[in-house]
Coordinates of N, CA, C and O in Angstrom, one line a residue:
X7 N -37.8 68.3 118.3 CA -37.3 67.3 119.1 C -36.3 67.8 120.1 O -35.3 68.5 119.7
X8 N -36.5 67.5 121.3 CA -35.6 68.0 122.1 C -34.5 66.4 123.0 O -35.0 65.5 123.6
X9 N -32.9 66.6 122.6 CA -32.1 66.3 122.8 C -32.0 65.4 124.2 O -31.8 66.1 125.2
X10 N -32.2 64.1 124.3 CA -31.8 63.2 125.5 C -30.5 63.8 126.2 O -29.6 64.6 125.8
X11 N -30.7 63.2 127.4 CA -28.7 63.3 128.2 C -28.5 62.4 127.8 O -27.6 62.2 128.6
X12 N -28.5 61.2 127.0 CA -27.7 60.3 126.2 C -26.6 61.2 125.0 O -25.4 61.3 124.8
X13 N -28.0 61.6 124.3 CA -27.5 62.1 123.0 C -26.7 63.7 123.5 O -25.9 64.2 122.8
X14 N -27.0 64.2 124.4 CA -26.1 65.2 124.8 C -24.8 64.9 125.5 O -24.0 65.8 125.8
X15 N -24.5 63.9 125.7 CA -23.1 63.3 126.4 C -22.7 63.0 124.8 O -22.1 63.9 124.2
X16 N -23.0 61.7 124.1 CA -22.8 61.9 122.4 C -22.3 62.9 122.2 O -21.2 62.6 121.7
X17 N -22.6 64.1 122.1 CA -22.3 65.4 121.5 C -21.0 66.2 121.7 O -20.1 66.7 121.0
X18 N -21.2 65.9 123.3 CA -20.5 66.2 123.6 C -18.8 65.2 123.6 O -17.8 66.0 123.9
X19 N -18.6 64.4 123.5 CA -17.9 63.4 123.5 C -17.5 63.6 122.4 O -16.3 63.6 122.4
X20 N -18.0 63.8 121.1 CA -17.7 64.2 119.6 C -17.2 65.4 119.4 O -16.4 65.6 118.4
X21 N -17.6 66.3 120.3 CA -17.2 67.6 120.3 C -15.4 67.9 120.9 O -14.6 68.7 120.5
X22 N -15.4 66.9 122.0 CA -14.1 67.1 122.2 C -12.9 66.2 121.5 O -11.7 66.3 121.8
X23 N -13.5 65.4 120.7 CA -12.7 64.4 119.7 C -12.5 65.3 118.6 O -11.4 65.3 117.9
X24 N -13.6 66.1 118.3 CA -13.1 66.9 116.7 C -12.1 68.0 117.6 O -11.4 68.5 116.8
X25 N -11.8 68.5 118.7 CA -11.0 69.5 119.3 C -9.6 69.1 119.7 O -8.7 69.9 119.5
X26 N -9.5 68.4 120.0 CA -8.4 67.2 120.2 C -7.9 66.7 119.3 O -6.9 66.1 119.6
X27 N -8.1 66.7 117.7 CA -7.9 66.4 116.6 C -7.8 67.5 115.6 O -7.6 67.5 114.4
X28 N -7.8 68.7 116.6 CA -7.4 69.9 115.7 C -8.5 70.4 115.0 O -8.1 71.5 114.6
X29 N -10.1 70.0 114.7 CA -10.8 70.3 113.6 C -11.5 71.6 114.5 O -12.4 72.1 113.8
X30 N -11.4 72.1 115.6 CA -12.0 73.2 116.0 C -11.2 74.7 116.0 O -10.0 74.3 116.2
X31 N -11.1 75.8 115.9 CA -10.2 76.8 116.5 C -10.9 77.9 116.8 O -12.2 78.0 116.8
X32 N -10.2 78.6 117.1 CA -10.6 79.7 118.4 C -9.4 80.5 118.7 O -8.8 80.5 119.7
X33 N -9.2 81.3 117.6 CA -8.7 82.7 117.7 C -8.2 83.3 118.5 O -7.0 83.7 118.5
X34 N -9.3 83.5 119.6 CA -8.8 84.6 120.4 C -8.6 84.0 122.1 O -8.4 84.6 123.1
X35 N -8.6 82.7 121.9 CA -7.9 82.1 122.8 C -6.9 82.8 123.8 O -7.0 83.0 125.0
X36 N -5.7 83.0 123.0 CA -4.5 83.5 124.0 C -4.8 84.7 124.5 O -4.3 85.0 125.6
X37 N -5.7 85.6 124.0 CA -6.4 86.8 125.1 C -7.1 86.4 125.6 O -7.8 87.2 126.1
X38 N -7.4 85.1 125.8 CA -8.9 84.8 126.8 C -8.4 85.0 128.2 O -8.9 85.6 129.2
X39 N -6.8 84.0 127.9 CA -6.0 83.6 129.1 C -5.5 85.1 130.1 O -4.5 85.7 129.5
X40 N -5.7 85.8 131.2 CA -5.2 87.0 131.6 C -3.8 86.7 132.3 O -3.9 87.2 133.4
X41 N -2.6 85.9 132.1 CA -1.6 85.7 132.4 C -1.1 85.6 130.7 O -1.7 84.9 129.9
X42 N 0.1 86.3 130.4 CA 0.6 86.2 129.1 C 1.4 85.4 129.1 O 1.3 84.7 128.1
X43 N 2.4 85.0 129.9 CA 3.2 84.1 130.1 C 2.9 82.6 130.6 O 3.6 81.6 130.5
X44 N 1.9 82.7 130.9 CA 1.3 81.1 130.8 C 0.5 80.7 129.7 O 0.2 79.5 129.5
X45 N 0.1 81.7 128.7 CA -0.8 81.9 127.6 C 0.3 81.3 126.8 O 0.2 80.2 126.4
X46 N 1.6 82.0 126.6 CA 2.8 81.5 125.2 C 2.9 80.0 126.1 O 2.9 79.1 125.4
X47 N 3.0 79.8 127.4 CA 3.8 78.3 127.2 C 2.8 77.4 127.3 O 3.1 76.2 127.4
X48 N 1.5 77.6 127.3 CA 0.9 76.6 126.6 C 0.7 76.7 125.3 O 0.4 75.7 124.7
X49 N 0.7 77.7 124.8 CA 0.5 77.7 123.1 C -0.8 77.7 122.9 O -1.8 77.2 123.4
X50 N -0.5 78.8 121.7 CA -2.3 79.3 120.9 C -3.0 78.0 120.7 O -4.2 78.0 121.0
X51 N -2.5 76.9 120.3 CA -2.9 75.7 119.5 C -4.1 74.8 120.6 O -5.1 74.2 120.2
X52 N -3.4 74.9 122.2 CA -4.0 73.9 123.0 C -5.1 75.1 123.6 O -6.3 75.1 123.8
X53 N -4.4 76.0 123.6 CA -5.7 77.0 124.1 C -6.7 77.3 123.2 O -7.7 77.9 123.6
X54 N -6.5 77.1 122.1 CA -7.6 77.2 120.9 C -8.7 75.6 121.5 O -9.9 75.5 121.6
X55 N -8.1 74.9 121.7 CA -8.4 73.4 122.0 C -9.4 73.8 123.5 O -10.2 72.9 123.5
X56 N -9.5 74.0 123.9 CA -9.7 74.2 125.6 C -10.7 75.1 125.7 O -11.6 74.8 126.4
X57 N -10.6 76.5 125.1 CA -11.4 77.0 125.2 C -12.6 77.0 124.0 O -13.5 77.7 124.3
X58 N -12.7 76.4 122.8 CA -13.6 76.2 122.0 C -14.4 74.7 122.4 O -15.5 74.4 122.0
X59 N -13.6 73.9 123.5 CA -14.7 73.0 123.8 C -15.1 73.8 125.3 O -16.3 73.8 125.5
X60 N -14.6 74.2 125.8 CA -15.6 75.2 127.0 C -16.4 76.1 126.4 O -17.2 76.6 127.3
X61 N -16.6 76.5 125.3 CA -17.6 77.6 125.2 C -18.7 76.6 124.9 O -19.8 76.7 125.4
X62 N -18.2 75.4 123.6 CA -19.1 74.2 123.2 C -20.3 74.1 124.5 O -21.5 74.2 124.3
X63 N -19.6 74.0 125.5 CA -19.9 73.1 126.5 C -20.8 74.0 127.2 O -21.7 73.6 128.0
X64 N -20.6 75.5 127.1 CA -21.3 76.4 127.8 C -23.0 76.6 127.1 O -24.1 76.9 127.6
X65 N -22.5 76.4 125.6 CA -23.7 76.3 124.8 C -25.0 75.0 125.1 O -26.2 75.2 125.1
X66 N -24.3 74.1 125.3 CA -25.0 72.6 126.0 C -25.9 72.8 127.3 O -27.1 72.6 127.3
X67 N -25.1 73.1 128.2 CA -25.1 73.4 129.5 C -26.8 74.9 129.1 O -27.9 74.6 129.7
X68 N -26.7 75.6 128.6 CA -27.9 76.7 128.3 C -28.9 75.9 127.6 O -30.0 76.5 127.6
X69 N -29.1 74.8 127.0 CA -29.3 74.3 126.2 C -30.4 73.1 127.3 O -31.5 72.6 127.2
X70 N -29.4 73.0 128.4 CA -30.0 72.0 129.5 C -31.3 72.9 130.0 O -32.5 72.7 129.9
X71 N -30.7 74.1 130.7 CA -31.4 74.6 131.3 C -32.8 75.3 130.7 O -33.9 75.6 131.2
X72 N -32.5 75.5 129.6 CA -33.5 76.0 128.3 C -34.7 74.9 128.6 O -35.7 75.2 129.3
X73 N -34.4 73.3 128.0 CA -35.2 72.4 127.9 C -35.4 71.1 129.0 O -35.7 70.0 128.8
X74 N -35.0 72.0 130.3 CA -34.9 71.2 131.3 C -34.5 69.3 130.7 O -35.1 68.3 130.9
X75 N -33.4 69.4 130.1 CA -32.2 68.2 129.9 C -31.9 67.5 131.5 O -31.7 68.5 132.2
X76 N -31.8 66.8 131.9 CA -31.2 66.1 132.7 C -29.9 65.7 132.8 O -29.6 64.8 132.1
X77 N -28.6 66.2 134.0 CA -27.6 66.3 133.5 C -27.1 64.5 134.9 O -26.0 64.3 135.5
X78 N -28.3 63.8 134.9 CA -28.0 62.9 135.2 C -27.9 61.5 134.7 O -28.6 61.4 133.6
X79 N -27.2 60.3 135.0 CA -26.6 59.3 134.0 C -27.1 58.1 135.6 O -26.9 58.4 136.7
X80 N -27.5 57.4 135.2 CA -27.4 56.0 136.0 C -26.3 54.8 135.8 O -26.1 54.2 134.7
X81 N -25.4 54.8 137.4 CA -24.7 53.6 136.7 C -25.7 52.4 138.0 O -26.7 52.5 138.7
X82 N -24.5 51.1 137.7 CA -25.0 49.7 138.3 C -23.7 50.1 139.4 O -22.8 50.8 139.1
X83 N -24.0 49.5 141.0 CA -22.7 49.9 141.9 C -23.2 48.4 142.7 O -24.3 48.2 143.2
X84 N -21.9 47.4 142.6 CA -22.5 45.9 143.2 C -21.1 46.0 144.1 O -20.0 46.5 144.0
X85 N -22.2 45.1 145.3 CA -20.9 45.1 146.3 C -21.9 43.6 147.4 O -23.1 43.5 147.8
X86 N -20.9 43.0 147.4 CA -21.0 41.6 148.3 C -22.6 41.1 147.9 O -23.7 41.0 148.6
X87 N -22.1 40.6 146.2 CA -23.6 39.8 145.7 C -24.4 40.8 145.6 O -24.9 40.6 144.5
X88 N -24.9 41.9 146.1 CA -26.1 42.9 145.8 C -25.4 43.9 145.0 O -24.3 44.2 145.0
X89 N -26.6 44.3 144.3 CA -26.5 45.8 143.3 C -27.6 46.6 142.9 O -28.6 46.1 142.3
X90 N -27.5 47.6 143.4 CA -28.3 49.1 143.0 C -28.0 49.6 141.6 O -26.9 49.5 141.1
X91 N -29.1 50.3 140.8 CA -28.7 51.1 140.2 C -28.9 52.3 140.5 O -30.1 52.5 140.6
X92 N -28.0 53.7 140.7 CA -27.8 54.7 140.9 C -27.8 56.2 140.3 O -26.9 56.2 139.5
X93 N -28.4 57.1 140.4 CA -28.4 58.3 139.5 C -26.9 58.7 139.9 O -26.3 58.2 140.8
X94 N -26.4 59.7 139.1 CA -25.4 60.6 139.9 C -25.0 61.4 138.5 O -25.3 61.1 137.4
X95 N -24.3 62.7 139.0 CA -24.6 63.7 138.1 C -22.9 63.4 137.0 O -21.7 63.1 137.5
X96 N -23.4 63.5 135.5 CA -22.5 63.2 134.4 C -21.4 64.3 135.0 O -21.9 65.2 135.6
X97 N -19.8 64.3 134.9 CA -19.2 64.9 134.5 C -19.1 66.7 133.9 O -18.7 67.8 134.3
X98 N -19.6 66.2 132.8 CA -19.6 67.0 131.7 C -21.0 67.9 131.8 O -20.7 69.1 131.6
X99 N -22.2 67.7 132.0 CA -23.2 68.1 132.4 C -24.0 69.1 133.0 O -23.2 69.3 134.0
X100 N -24.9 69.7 133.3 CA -25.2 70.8 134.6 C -26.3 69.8 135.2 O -26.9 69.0 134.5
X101 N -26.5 70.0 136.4 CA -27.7 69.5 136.9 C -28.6 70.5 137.2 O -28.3 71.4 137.9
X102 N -29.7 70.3 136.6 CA -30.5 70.8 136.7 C -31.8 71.5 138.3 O -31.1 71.5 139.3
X103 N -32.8 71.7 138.5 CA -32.8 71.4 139.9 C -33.7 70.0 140.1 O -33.6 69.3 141.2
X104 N -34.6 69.5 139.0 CA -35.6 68.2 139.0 C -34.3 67.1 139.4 O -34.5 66.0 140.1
X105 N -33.3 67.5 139.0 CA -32.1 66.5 139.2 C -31.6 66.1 140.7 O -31.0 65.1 140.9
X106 N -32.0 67.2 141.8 CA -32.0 67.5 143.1 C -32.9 66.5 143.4 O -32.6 65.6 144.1
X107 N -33.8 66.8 143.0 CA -35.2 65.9 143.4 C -35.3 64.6 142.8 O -36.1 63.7 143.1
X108 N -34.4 64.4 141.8 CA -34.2 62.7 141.6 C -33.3 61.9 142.7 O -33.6 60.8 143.1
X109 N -32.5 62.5 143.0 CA -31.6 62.1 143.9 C -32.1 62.0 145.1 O -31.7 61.1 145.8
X110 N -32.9 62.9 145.6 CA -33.4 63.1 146.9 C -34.2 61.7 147.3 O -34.3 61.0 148.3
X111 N -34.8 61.8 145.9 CA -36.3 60.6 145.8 C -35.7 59.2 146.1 O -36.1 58.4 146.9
X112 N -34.4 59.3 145.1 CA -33.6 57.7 144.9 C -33.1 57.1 147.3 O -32.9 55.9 147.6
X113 N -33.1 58.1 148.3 CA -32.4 58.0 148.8 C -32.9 57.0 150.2 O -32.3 56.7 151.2
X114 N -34.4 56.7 149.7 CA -34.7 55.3 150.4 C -33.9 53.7 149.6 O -33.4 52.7 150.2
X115 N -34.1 54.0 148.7 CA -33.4 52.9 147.8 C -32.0 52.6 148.4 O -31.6 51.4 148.8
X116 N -31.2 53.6 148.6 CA -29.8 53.5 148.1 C -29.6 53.2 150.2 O -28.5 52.7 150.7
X117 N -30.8 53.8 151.3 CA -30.7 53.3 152.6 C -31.2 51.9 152.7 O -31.2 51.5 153.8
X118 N -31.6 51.0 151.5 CA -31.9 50.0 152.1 C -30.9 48.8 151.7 O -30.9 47.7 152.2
X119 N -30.0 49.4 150.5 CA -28.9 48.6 149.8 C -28.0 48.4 151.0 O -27.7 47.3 151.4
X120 N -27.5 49.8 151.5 CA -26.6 50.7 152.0 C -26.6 49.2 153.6 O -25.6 48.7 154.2
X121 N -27.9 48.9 153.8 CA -28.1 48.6 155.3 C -27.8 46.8 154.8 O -27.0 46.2 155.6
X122 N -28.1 46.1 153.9 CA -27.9 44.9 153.5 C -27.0 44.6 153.3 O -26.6 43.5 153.8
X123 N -26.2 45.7 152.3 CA -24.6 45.4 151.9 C -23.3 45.4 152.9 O -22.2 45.0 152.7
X124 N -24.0 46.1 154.4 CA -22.9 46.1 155.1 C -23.2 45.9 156.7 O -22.7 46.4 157.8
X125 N -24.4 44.7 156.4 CA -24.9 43.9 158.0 C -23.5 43.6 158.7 O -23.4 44.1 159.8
X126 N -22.4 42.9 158.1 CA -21.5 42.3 159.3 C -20.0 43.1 158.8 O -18.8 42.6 158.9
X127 N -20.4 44.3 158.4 CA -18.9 45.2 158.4 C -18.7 45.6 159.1 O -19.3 45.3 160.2
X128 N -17.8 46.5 159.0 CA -16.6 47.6 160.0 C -17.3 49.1 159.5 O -17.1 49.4 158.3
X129 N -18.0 49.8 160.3 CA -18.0 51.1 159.4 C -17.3 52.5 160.2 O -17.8 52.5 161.4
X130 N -16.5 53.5 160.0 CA -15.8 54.2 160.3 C -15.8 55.6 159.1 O -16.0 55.5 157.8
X131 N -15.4 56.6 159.9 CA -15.7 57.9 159.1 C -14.4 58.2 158.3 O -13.3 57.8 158.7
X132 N -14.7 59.1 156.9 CA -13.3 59.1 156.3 C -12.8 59.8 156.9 O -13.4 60.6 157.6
X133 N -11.6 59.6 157.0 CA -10.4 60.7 157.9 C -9.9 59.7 158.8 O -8.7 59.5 158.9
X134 N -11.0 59.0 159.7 CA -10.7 58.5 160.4 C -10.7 57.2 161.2 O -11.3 56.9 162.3
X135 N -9.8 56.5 160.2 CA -10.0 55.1 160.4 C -10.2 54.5 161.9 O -11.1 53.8 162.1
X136 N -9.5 54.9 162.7 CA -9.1 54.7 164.3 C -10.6 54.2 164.8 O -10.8 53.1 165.4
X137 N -11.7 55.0 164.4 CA -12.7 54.7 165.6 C -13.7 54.8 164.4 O -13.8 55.6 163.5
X138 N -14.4 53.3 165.1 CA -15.3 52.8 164.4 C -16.6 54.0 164.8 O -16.4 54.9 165.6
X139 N -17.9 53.7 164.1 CA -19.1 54.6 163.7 C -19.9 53.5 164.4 O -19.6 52.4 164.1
X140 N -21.0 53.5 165.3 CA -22.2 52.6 165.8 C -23.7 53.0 164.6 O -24.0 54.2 164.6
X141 N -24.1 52.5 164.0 CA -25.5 52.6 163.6 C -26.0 53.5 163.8 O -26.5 54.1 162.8
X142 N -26.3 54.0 165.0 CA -26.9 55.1 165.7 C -26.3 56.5 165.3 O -26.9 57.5 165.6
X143 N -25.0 56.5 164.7 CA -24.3 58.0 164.2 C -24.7 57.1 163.0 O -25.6 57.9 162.8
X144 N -24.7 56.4 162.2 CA -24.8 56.5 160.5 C -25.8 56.8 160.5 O -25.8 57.7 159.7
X145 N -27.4 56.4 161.0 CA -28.4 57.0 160.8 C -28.7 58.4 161.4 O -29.9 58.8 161.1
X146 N -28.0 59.2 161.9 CA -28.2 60.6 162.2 C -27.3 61.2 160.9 O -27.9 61.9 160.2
X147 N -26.2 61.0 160.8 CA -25.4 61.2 159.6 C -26.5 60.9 158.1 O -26.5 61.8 157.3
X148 N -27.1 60.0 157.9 CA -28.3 59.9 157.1 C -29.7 60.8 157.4 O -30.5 60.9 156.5
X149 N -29.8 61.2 158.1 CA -30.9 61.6 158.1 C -30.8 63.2 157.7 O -31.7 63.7 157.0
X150 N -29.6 64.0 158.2 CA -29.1 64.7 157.4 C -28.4 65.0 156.5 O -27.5 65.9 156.6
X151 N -28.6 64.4 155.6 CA -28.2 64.4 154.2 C -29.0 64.7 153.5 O -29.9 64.0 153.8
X152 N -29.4 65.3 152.5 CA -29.9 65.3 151.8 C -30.5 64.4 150.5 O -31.7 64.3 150.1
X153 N -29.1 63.6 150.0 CA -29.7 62.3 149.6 C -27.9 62.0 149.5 O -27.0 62.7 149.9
X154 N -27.9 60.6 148.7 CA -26.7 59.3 149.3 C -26.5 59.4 147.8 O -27.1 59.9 146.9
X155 N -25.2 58.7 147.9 CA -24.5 58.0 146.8 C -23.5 56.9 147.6 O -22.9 57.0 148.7
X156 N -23.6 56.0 146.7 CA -22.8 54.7 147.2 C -21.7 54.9 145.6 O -21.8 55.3 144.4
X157 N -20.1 54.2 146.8 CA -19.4 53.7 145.4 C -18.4 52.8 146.0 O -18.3 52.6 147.2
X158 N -17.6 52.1 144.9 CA -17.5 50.4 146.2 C -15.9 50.8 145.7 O -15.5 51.9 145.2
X159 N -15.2 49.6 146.3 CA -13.9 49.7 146.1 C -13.5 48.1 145.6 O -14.5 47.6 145.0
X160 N -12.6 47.4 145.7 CA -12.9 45.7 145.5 C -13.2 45.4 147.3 O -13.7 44.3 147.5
X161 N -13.0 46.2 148.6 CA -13.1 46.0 149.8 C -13.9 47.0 150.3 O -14.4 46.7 151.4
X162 N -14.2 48.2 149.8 CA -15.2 49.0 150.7 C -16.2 49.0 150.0 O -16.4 48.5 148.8
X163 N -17.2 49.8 150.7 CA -18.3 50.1 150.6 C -18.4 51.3 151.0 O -18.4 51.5 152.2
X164 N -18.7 52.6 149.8 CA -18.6 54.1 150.4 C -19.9 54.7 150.5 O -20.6 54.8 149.4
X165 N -20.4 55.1 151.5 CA -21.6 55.7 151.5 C -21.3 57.5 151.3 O -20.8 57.9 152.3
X166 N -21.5 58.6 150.4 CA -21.3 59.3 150.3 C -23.0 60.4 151.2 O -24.2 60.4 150.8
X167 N -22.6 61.0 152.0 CA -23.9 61.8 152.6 C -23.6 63.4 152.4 O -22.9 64.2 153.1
X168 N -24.5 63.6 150.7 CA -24.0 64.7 150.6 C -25.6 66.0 150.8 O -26.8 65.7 151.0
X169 N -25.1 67.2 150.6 CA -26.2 68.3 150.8 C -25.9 69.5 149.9 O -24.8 69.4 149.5
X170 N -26.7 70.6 149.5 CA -26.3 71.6 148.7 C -26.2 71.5 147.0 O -27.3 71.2 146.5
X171 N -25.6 71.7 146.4 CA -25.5 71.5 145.1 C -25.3 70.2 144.5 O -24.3 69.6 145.0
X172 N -25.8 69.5 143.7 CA -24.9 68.3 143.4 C -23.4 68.2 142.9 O -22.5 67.4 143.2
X173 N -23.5 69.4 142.0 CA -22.2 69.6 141.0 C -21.2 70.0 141.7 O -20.1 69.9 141.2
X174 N -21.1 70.8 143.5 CA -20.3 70.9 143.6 C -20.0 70.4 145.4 O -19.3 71.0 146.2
X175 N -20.7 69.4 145.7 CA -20.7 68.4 146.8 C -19.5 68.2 147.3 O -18.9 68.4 148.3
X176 N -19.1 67.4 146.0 CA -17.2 66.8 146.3 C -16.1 67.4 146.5 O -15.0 66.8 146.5
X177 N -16.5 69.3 146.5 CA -15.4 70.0 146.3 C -15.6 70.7 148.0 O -16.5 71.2 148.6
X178 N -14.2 70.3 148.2 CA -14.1 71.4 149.5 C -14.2 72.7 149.9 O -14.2 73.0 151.0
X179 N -14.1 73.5 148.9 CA -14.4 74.8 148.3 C -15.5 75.2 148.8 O -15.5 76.2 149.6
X180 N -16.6 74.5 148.4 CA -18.2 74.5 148.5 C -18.7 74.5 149.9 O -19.7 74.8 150.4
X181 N -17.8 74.1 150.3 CA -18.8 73.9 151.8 C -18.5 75.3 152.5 O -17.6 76.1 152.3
X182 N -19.6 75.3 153.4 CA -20.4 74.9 154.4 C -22.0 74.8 153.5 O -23.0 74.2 154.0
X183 N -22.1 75.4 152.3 CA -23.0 75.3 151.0 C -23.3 74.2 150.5 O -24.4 73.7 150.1
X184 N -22.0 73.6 150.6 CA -22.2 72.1 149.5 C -21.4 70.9 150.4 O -20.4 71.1 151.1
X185 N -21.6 70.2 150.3 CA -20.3 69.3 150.8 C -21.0 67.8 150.9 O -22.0 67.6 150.2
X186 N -20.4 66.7 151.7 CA -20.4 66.0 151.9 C -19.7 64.9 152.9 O -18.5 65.1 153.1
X187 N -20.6 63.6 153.8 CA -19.9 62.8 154.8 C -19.5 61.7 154.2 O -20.1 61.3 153.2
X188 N -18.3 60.9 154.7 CA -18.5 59.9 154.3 C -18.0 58.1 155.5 O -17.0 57.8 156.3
X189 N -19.1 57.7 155.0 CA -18.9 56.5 155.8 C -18.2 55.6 155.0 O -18.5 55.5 153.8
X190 N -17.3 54.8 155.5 CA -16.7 53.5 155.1 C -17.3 52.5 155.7 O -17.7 52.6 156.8
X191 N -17.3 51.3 155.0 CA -18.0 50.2 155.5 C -16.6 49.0 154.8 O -16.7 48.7 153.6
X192 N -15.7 48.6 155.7 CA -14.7 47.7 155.5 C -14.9 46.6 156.4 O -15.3 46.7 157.6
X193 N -14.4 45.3 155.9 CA -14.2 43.5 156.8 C -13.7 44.1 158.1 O -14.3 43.9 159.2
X194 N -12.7 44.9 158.0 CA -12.1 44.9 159.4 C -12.4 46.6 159.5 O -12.9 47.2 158.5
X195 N -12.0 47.1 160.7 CA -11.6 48.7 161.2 C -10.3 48.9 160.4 O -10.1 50.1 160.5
X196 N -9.3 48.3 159.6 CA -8.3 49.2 159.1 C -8.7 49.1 157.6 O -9.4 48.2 157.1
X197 N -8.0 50.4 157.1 CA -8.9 51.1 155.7 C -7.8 50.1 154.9 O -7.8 50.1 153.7

């Protein structure tokens, strides 16, 4: 029997409750750390805690890639009466690469939400509220993307247009590799 991404988030979630509760240790923790002085002021105790669910977690993660596991989770994302449901990669998880290609697949869906949910908005780029976005740059901005993610606010509507890795899209680090655009879709031009 090979292991759902339900039942591996489960596991995981358990795993860092028994570590957090003290019932894990891990020895050699304080040499894990190569600063000795930041090793004593956090203490053997939390670093026993931290690094026995990271290694947990590294075991999982081999565990994905072994049985091609899916390190993706669907939520519901509603915004002005409409709602999609959406892949997007768990937290805790690795994405795999079929996970690339779920996302990619989902990203007619999430352009036809994307175009309903924000007929009579404001849309403008993050950074830069000042100057609004015409249709004509959101769909060039869509077309290179690789695939979308939406997430709402109680007033916006965020179109994420990301490319490169999933896992590490949202990190600025990552780029020119990984990254991501983002469109706002607000009532008015101020954010």
């Amino acid at each position: 029997m090979i292991y759902t991404t339900e039942q591996l988030i489960e596991i995981l979630d358990q795993e860092l409750r028994a570590n957090w509760q003290g019932k894990r240790v891990l020895f050699s923790s304080p040499q894990r750390l190569e600063n000795p002085v930041l090793a004593k002021a956090i203490g053997a105790e939390k670093l026993s805690k931290i690094f026995a669910y990271r290694d947990f977690r590294a075991q999982i993660h081999e565990y994905q890639r072994q049985h091609k596991v899916s390190g993706l989770v669907w939520r519901v994302c509603c915004f002005n009466g409409l709602e999609i449901e959406c892949p997007e990669p768990h937290n805790q998880l690795i994405t795999i690469p079929e996970d690339k290609e779920t996302l990619k697949a989902f990203k007619p869906d999430i352009i036809e939400f994307w175009q309903q949910a924000t007929a009579d908005l404001t849309l403008w780029l993050e950074g830069n509220p000042t100057i609004e976005v015409d249709s004509v740059t959101v769909e060039e901005y869509i077309t290179n993307a690789e695939w979308l993610e939406v997430e709402t606010t109680r007033t916006e509507l965020i179109l994420n247009l990301c490319w490169g890795n999933p896992k590490e899209c949202h990190y600025q680090w990552a780029f020119p590799h990984s990254g991501r655009n983002r469109i706002i879709a607000t009532v008015s031009n101020s954010p």
